[in-house]
């Protein structure tokens, strides 16, 4: 169920994305702390490079003066005359190059270490967030912050240090050179530079809005393609292919037109700035030539002036690029910092017991933080003694899975308390509670893209191969695993063997069994399976259930008949509670559920 974004909606979304960062951008700099010495080195090197860059025009000027003096004097002393200025120029060239190589390598080291520190901190902060956070955030967007945004911050940081320092030093140095060479030429240059720069920035902002418009057009056509290809069956079943192709074609035309206009603008702008730069050279030569002819400056000075003014111009250009980079970088940093909070989540609790498996829900009321107005559980009370099996049943959406999620402390109840072995679970160490007391098997087992063995070992990294085989046997999984050519080393999932639902579920059972939890939550663990795999998996589950407290959530009631207590949930409230016999005798909700289901299955068997 997607819907097409129209143009204004899309632009709004794009802008919202731009605005989402709310973190403090500059506090990201604390991840540079460990690199301060390297940073100082990089700054000094960049400053040095810039310093030599401002000396080069002056050395060029000296060489020109020497060459100029050659013409009017003897030819014999050529080498003698130019040796000193030429060697000086060579020295500056070499120092400039060596410095450049050094500062770039130091800086990229700083950048990479910074990026990995930020990524690790952000990843840690995301991994430790609680379930409520992920109810309201898209994983794709978070991944984007982890990759693209960190990358953006890193490159901005590098640019600010390298371009920022170099261009500031070069700009200042070259301006001083210009002024010392000829104040009047400098004044002329300033006037035309100010005029051209303001003209340029005006045209630049026009170009930027044209570019945004073109990008929006492309986004529109992309969203059309995405929607059509994603819902191709529906498009085909209405025979709308031609219409969609035409629609896509129109959007492409609009995008192409926008980009052509942008291209024309960029072309004219580039040509115009080249003309302006060259014009300024000509202007300097013209007025400088006049000063030369009237003996106010020498040829060497004019050469040095021209070269320095080129540096000033390039520095200005780079600094304007730098400003947009700073904007991009701080926005990206804000987006990264928004989720980079080092103490996330609730207090984890500290108490560790030797688990027995006694559970009490006392007057628990709950609504999901993302939908606080909907009461999911209301005054839920349930006592489960060690070793008992309690079944939760009721319609879909009644709140059964929520009971399990609260016991695992994925969320905290709004009212009431949940006790595990007579301690409130909020006081218990969550790592211990989830890691070794509770085992959860859901409807859709999640396996990782690694070997079967590592999947079973997940959660108990120190388990031996023998222990893994033992739990796999208990979970009825050993037989099918050993039939694979690579046995326990078979890769699962992507680029590995695709397992059937029943096989995956048995691996998940083995994984839970290895943890040997004192409480087991089975949330419709067999409901996604076909009849024959349901049978094997149920057998495996039965073995898993002995000697533990079990909460079994089921909509197929045949599986809960033997439970010590059956709870019927209806819209978050307990409707009935008792054994199968009690509830059947009452002829209430449970009785009707059972009767409906047997009718349905008999009806199905009949057809
Ligand atoms: P059941 O397992 O009995 O089918 P659940 O416990 O999954 O029901 O859901 C109970 C209610 O809570 C439903 O109305 C469902 O829409 C809502 N709900 C479940 N998970 C979330 C969530 N993560 N965020 C918001 N509401 C949820
Ligand atoms: Mg459920």
CSV table of N, CA, C and O in Angstrom, one decimal, residues 143-214:
chain,number,residue,atom,x,y,z
A,143,UNK,N,20.3,3.8,9.2
A,143,UNK,CA,21.4,3.3,8.4
A,143,UNK,C,22.1,4.5,7.6
A,143,UNK,O,23.3,4.6,7.6
A,144,UNK,N,21.2,5.3,7.1
A,144,UNK,CA,21.6,6.5,6.4
A,144,UNK,C,22.5,7.4,7.2
A,144,UNK,O,23.5,7.9,6.8
A,145,UNK,N,22.1,7.6,8.5
A,145,UNK,CA,22.8,8.4,9.4
A,145,UNK,C,24.2,7.8,9.7
A,145,UNK,O,25.2,8.4,9.8
A,146,UNK,N,24.2,6.4,9.8
A,146,UNK,CA,25.4,5.7,10.1
A,146,UNK,C,26.4,5.8,9.0
A,146,UNK,O,27.6,5.8,9.2
A,147,UNK,N,25.9,5.8,7.7
A,147,UNK,CA,26.8,5.7,6.6
A,147,UNK,C,26.9,7.1,6.0
A,147,UNK,O,27.9,7.8,6.1
A,148,UNK,N,25.9,7.5,5.2
A,148,UNK,CA,26.0,8.8,4.4
A,148,UNK,C,26.3,10.0,5.3
A,148,UNK,O,27.2,10.8,4.9
A,149,UNK,N,25.6,10.2,6.4
A,149,UNK,CA,25.8,11.4,7.2
A,149,UNK,C,27.2,11.4,7.8
A,149,UNK,O,27.8,12.5,7.8
A,150,UNK,N,27.6,10.3,8.3
A,150,UNK,CA,29.0,10.3,8.9
A,150,UNK,C,30.0,10.6,7.9
A,150,UNK,O,30.9,11.4,8.1
A,151,UNK,N,29.8,10.0,6.7
A,151,UNK,CA,30.7,10.3,5.6
A,151,UNK,C,30.8,11.8,5.3
A,151,UNK,O,31.8,12.4,5.1
A,152,UNK,N,29.6,12.4,5.2
A,152,UNK,CA,29.5,13.8,4.9
A,152,UNK,C,30.2,14.7,6.0
A,152,UNK,O,30.9,15.6,5.7
A,153,UNK,N,30.0,14.3,7.3
A,153,UNK,CA,30.7,15.1,8.3
A,153,UNK,C,32.2,14.9,8.2
A,153,UNK,O,32.9,15.9,8.3
A,154,UNK,N,32.6,13.7,7.9
A,154,UNK,CA,34.1,13.5,7.8
A,154,UNK,C,34.6,14.3,6.7
A,154,UNK,O,35.6,15.0,6.8
A,155,UNK,N,34.0,14.3,5.5
A,155,UNK,CA,34.6,15.1,4.4
A,155,UNK,C,34.5,16.6,4.6
A,155,UNK,O,35.5,17.3,4.3
A,156,UNK,N,33.4,17.0,5.3
A,156,UNK,CA,33.4,18.4,5.6
A,156,UNK,C,34.5,18.8,6.6
A,156,UNK,O,35.2,19.9,6.4
A,157,UNK,N,34.7,18.0,7.5
A,157,UNK,CA,35.8,18.3,8.5
A,157,UNK,C,37.1,18.4,7.9
A,157,UNK,O,37.9,19.3,8.1
A,158,UNK,N,37.4,17.4,7.0
A,158,UNK,CA,38.7,17.4,6.3
A,158,UNK,C,38.8,18.7,5.4
A,158,UNK,O,39.9,19.3,5.4
A,159,UNK,N,37.7,19.0,4.7
A,159,UNK,CA,37.8,20.2,3.9
A,159,UNK,C,38.0,21.5,4.7
A,159,UNK,O,38.7,22.4,4.3
A,160,UNK,N,37.3,21.6,5.8
A,160,UNK,CA,37.4,22.8,6.6
A,160,UNK,C,38.8,22.9,7.1
A,160,UNK,O,39.4,24.0,7.0
A,161,UNK,N,39.4,21.8,7.5
A,161,UNK,CA,40.8,21.9,8.0
A,161,UNK,C,41.7,22.3,6.9
A,161,UNK,O,42.5,23.2,6.9
A,162,UNK,N,41.6,21.5,5.8
A,162,UNK,CA,42.6,21.7,4.7
A,162,UNK,C,42.3,23.0,3.9
A,162,UNK,O,43.1,23.9,3.9
A,163,UNK,N,41.1,23.0,3.3
A,163,UNK,CA,40.8,24.2,2.5
A,163,UNK,C,40.7,25.5,3.4
A,163,UNK,O,41.2,26.5,3.0
A,164,UNK,N,40.1,25.3,4.5
A,164,UNK,CA,39.9,26.5,5.4
A,164,UNK,C,41.2,27.1,5.8
A,164,UNK,O,41.4,28.3,5.5
A,165,UNK,N,42.1,26.3,6.3
A,165,UNK,CA,43.3,26.9,6.8
A,165,UNK,C,44.2,27.4,5.6
A,165,UNK,O,44.7,28.5,5.6
A,166,UNK,N,44.3,26.6,4.6
A,166,UNK,CA,45.1,26.9,3.5
A,166,UNK,C,44.6,28.2,2.8
A,166,UNK,O,45.4,29.1,2.6
A,167,UNK,N,43.3,28.3,2.6
A,167,UNK,CA,42.8,29.5,1.9
A,167,UNK,C,42.9,30.7,2.7
A,167,UNK,O,43.1,31.8,2.2
A,168,UNK,N,42.6,30.6,4.0
A,168,UNK,CA,42.7,31.8,4.8
A,168,UNK,C,44.1,32.3,4.8
A,168,UNK,O,44.3,33.5,4.6
A,169,UNK,N,45.1,31.4,5.0
A,169,UNK,CA,46.5,31.9,5.1
A,169,UNK,C,46.9,32.5,3.7
A,169,UNK,O,47.5,33.5,3.6
A,170,UNK,N,46.5,31.7,2.6
A,170,UNK,CA,46.9,32.2,1.3
A,170,UNK,C,46.3,33.5,1.0
A,170,UNK,O,46.9,34.4,0.4
A,171,UNK,N,45.0,33.6,1.3
A,171,UNK,CA,44.3,34.9,1.0
A,171,UNK,C,44.9,36.0,1.7
A,171,UNK,O,45.3,37.0,1.1
A,172,UNK,N,45.2,35.9,3.0
A,172,UNK,CA,45.7,37.0,3.8
A,172,UNK,C,47.1,37.3,3.3
A,172,UNK,O,47.5,38.5,3.0
A,173,UNK,N,47.9,36.2,3.1
A,173,UNK,CA,49.3,36.4,2.7
A,173,UNK,C,49.4,37.1,1.3
A,173,UNK,O,50.1,38.1,1.1
A,174,UNK,N,48.6,36.6,0.4
A,174,UNK,CA,48.6,37.2,-1.0
A,174,UNK,C,48.1,38.6,-1.0
A,174,UNK,O,48.6,39.5,-1.7
A,175,UNK,N,47.1,38.9,-0.1
A,175,UNK,CA,46.6,40.3,-0.1
A,175,UNK,C,47.7,41.2,0.4
A,175,UNK,O,47.9,42.3,-0.1
A,176,UNK,N,48.4,40.8,1.4
A,176,UNK,CA,49.5,41.6,1.9
A,176,UNK,C,50.6,41.8,0.8
A,176,UNK,O,51.0,42.9,0.5
A,177,UNK,N,50.9,40.7,0.1
A,177,UNK,CA,51.8,40.9,-1.0
A,177,UNK,C,51.3,41.9,-2.0
A,177,UNK,O,52.1,42.8,-2.5
A,178,UNK,N,50.0,41.7,-2.4
A,178,UNK,CA,49.5,42.6,-3.4
A,178,UNK,C,49.6,44.1,-3.0
A,178,UNK,O,50.1,44.9,-3.7
A,179,UNK,N,49.3,44.3,-1.7
A,179,UNK,CA,49.3,45.7,-1.2
A,179,UNK,C,50.7,46.2,-1.2
A,179,UNK,O,51.0,47.4,-1.6
A,180,UNK,N,51.7,45.4,-0.8
A,180,UNK,CA,53.0,45.9,-0.7
A,180,UNK,C,53.6,46.1,-2.1
A,180,UNK,O,54.4,47.0,-2.3
A,181,UNK,N,53.2,45.3,-3.1
A,181,UNK,CA,53.7,45.5,-4.4
A,181,UNK,C,53.1,46.8,-5.0
A,181,UNK,O,53.9,47.7,-5.5
A,182,UNK,N,51.8,47.0,-5.0
A,182,UNK,CA,51.2,48.2,-5.5
A,182,UNK,C,49.9,48.5,-5.0
A,182,UNK,O,48.9,47.9,-5.3
A,183,UNK,N,49.8,49.5,-4.1
A,183,UNK,CA,48.5,49.8,-3.5
A,183,UNK,C,47.5,50.2,-4.5
A,183,UNK,O,46.3,49.9,-4.4
A,184,UNK,N,47.9,50.9,-5.6
A,184,UNK,CA,46.9,51.5,-6.5
A,184,UNK,C,46.3,50.3,-7.4
A,184,UNK,O,45.1,50.3,-7.6
A,185,UNK,N,47.2,49.4,-7.8
A,185,UNK,CA,46.7,48.3,-8.6
A,185,UNK,C,45.7,47.4,-7.7
A,185,UNK,O,44.7,46.9,-8.2
A,186,UNK,N,46.1,47.3,-6.4
A,186,UNK,CA,45.2,46.5,-5.5
A,186,UNK,C,43.9,47.1,-5.3
A,186,UNK,O,42.9,46.5,-5.4
A,187,UNK,N,43.8,48.5,-5.3
A,187,UNK,CA,42.6,49.2,-5.1
A,187,UNK,C,41.7,48.9,-6.3
A,187,UNK,O,40.5,48.6,-6.2
A,188,UNK,N,42.3,49.0,-7.5
A,188,UNK,CA,41.5,48.7,-8.8
A,188,UNK,C,40.9,47.3,-8.8
A,188,UNK,O,39.8,47.1,-9.0
A,189,UNK,N,41.8,46.4,-8.4
A,189,UNK,CA,41.4,45.0,-8.4
A,189,UNK,C,40.3,44.7,-7.4
A,189,UNK,O,39.3,44.0,-7.7
A,190,UNK,N,40.4,45.4,-6.2
A,190,UNK,CA,39.3,45.2,-5.2
A,190,UNK,C,38.0,45.7,-5.8
A,190,UNK,O,37.0,45.0,-5.6
A,191,UNK,N,38.0,46.8,-6.4
A,191,UNK,CA,36.7,47.3,-6.9
A,191,UNK,C,36.1,46.4,-7.9
A,191,UNK,O,34.9,46.0,-7.7
A,192,UNK,N,36.8,45.9,-8.9
A,192,UNK,CA,36.2,45.0,-9.8
A,192,UNK,C,35.9,43.7,-9.2
A,192,UNK,O,34.9,43.0,-9.5
A,193,UNK,N,36.7,43.2,-8.2
A,193,UNK,CA,36.4,41.9,-7.6
A,193,UNK,C,35.1,42.0,-6.8
A,193,UNK,O,34.3,41.1,-6.9
A,194,UNK,N,34.9,43.1,-6.1
A,194,UNK,CA,33.6,43.2,-5.3
A,194,UNK,C,32.4,43.2,-6.2
A,194,UNK,O,31.5,42.4,-6.0
A,195,UNK,N,32.5,43.9,-7.3
A,195,UNK,CA,31.4,44.0,-8.3
A,195,UNK,C,31.1,42.6,-8.9
A,195,UNK,O,30.0,42.1,-8.8
A,196,UNK,N,32.2,41.9,-9.3
A,196,UNK,CA,32.0,40.6,-10.0
A,196,UNK,C,31.5,39.5,-9.0
A,196,UNK,O,30.7,38.7,-9.3
A,197,UNK,N,32.0,39.6,-7.8
A,197,UNK,CA,31.6,38.6,-6.8
A,197,UNK,C,30.1,38.7,-6.4
A,197,UNK,O,29.4,37.7,-6.4
A,198,UNK,N,29.7,40.0,-6.3
A,198,UNK,CA,28.2,40.1,-6.0
A,198,UNK,C,27.4,39.7,-7.1
A,198,UNK,O,26.4,39.0,-6.9
A,199,UNK,N,27.8,40.0,-8.3
A,199,UNK,CA,27.1,39.5,-9.5
A,199,UNK,C,27.1,38.0,-9.5
A,199,UNK,O,26.0,37.3,-9.7
A,200,UNK,N,28.2,37.4,-9.3
A,200,UNK,CA,28.4,35.9,-9.3
A,200,UNK,C,27.5,35.3,-8.3
A,200,UNK,O,26.8,34.3,-8.6
A,201,UNK,N,27.4,35.8,-7.0
A,201,UNK,CA,26.6,35.1,-6.0
A,201,UNK,C,25.1,35.2,-6.3
A,201,UNK,O,24.4,34.3,-6.0
A,202,UNK,N,24.7,36.3,-7.0
A,202,UNK,CA,23.3,36.5,-7.4
A,202,UNK,C,23.0,35.4,-8.4
A,202,UNK,O,22.0,34.6,-8.2
A,203,UNK,N,23.8,35.3,-9.4
A,203,UNK,CA,23.6,34.3,-10.4
A,203,UNK,C,23.7,32.9,-9.8
A,203,UNK,O,22.9,32.0,-10.2
A,204,UNK,N,24.6,32.7,-8.9
A,204,UNK,CA,24.8,31.4,-8.2
A,204,UNK,C,23.5,31.0,-7.5
A,204,UNK,O,23.1,29.8,-7.6
A,205,UNK,N,22.8,31.9,-6.9
A,205,UNK,CA,21.6,31.5,-6.1
A,205,UNK,C,20.5,31.1,-7.1
A,205,UNK,O,19.7,30.2,-6.9
A,206,UNK,N,20.5,31.8,-8.3
A,206,UNK,CA,19.5,31.4,-9.3
A,206,UNK,C,19.8,30.0,-9.8
A,206,UNK,O,18.9,29.2,-9.9
A,207,UNK,N,21.1,29.7,-10.0
A,207,UNK,CA,21.4,28.4,-10.4
A,207,UNK,C,21.1,27.3,-9.4
A,207,UNK,O,20.6,26.2,-9.7
A,208,UNK,N,21.3,27.6,-8.1
A,208,UNK,CA,21.0,26.7,-7.1
A,208,UNK,C,19.5,26.3,-7.0
A,208,UNK,O,19.1,25.2,-6.9
A,209,UNK,N,18.7,27.3,-7.2
A,209,UNK,CA,17.2,27.0,-7.2
A,209,UNK,C,16.9,26.2,-8.4
A,209,UNK,O,16.0,25.3,-8.4
A,210,UNK,N,17.5,26.5,-9.6
A,210,UNK,CA,17.2,25.7,-10.8
A,210,UNK,C,17.6,24.3,-10.5
A,210,UNK,O,17.0,23.3,-11.0
A,211,UNK,N,18.7,24.1,-9.8
A,211,UNK,CA,19.2,22.7,-9.6
A,211,UNK,C,18.3,22.0,-8.6
A,211,UNK,O,18.0,20.8,-8.9
A,212,UNK,N,17.8,22.7,-7.6
A,212,UNK,CA,16.8,22.0,-6.7
A,212,UNK,C,15.6,21.6,-7.5
A,212,UNK,O,15.1,20.5,-7.3
A,213,UNK,N,15.1,22.5,-8.4
A,213,UNK,CA,13.9,22.2,-9.1
A,213,UNK,C,14.2,20.9,-10.0
A,213,UNK,O,13.4,20.0,-10.0
A,214,UNK,N,15.3,20.9,-10.6
A,214,UNK,CA,15.7,19.7,-11.5
A,214,UNK,C,15.7,18.4,-10.7
A,214,UNK,O,15.2,17.4,-11.1
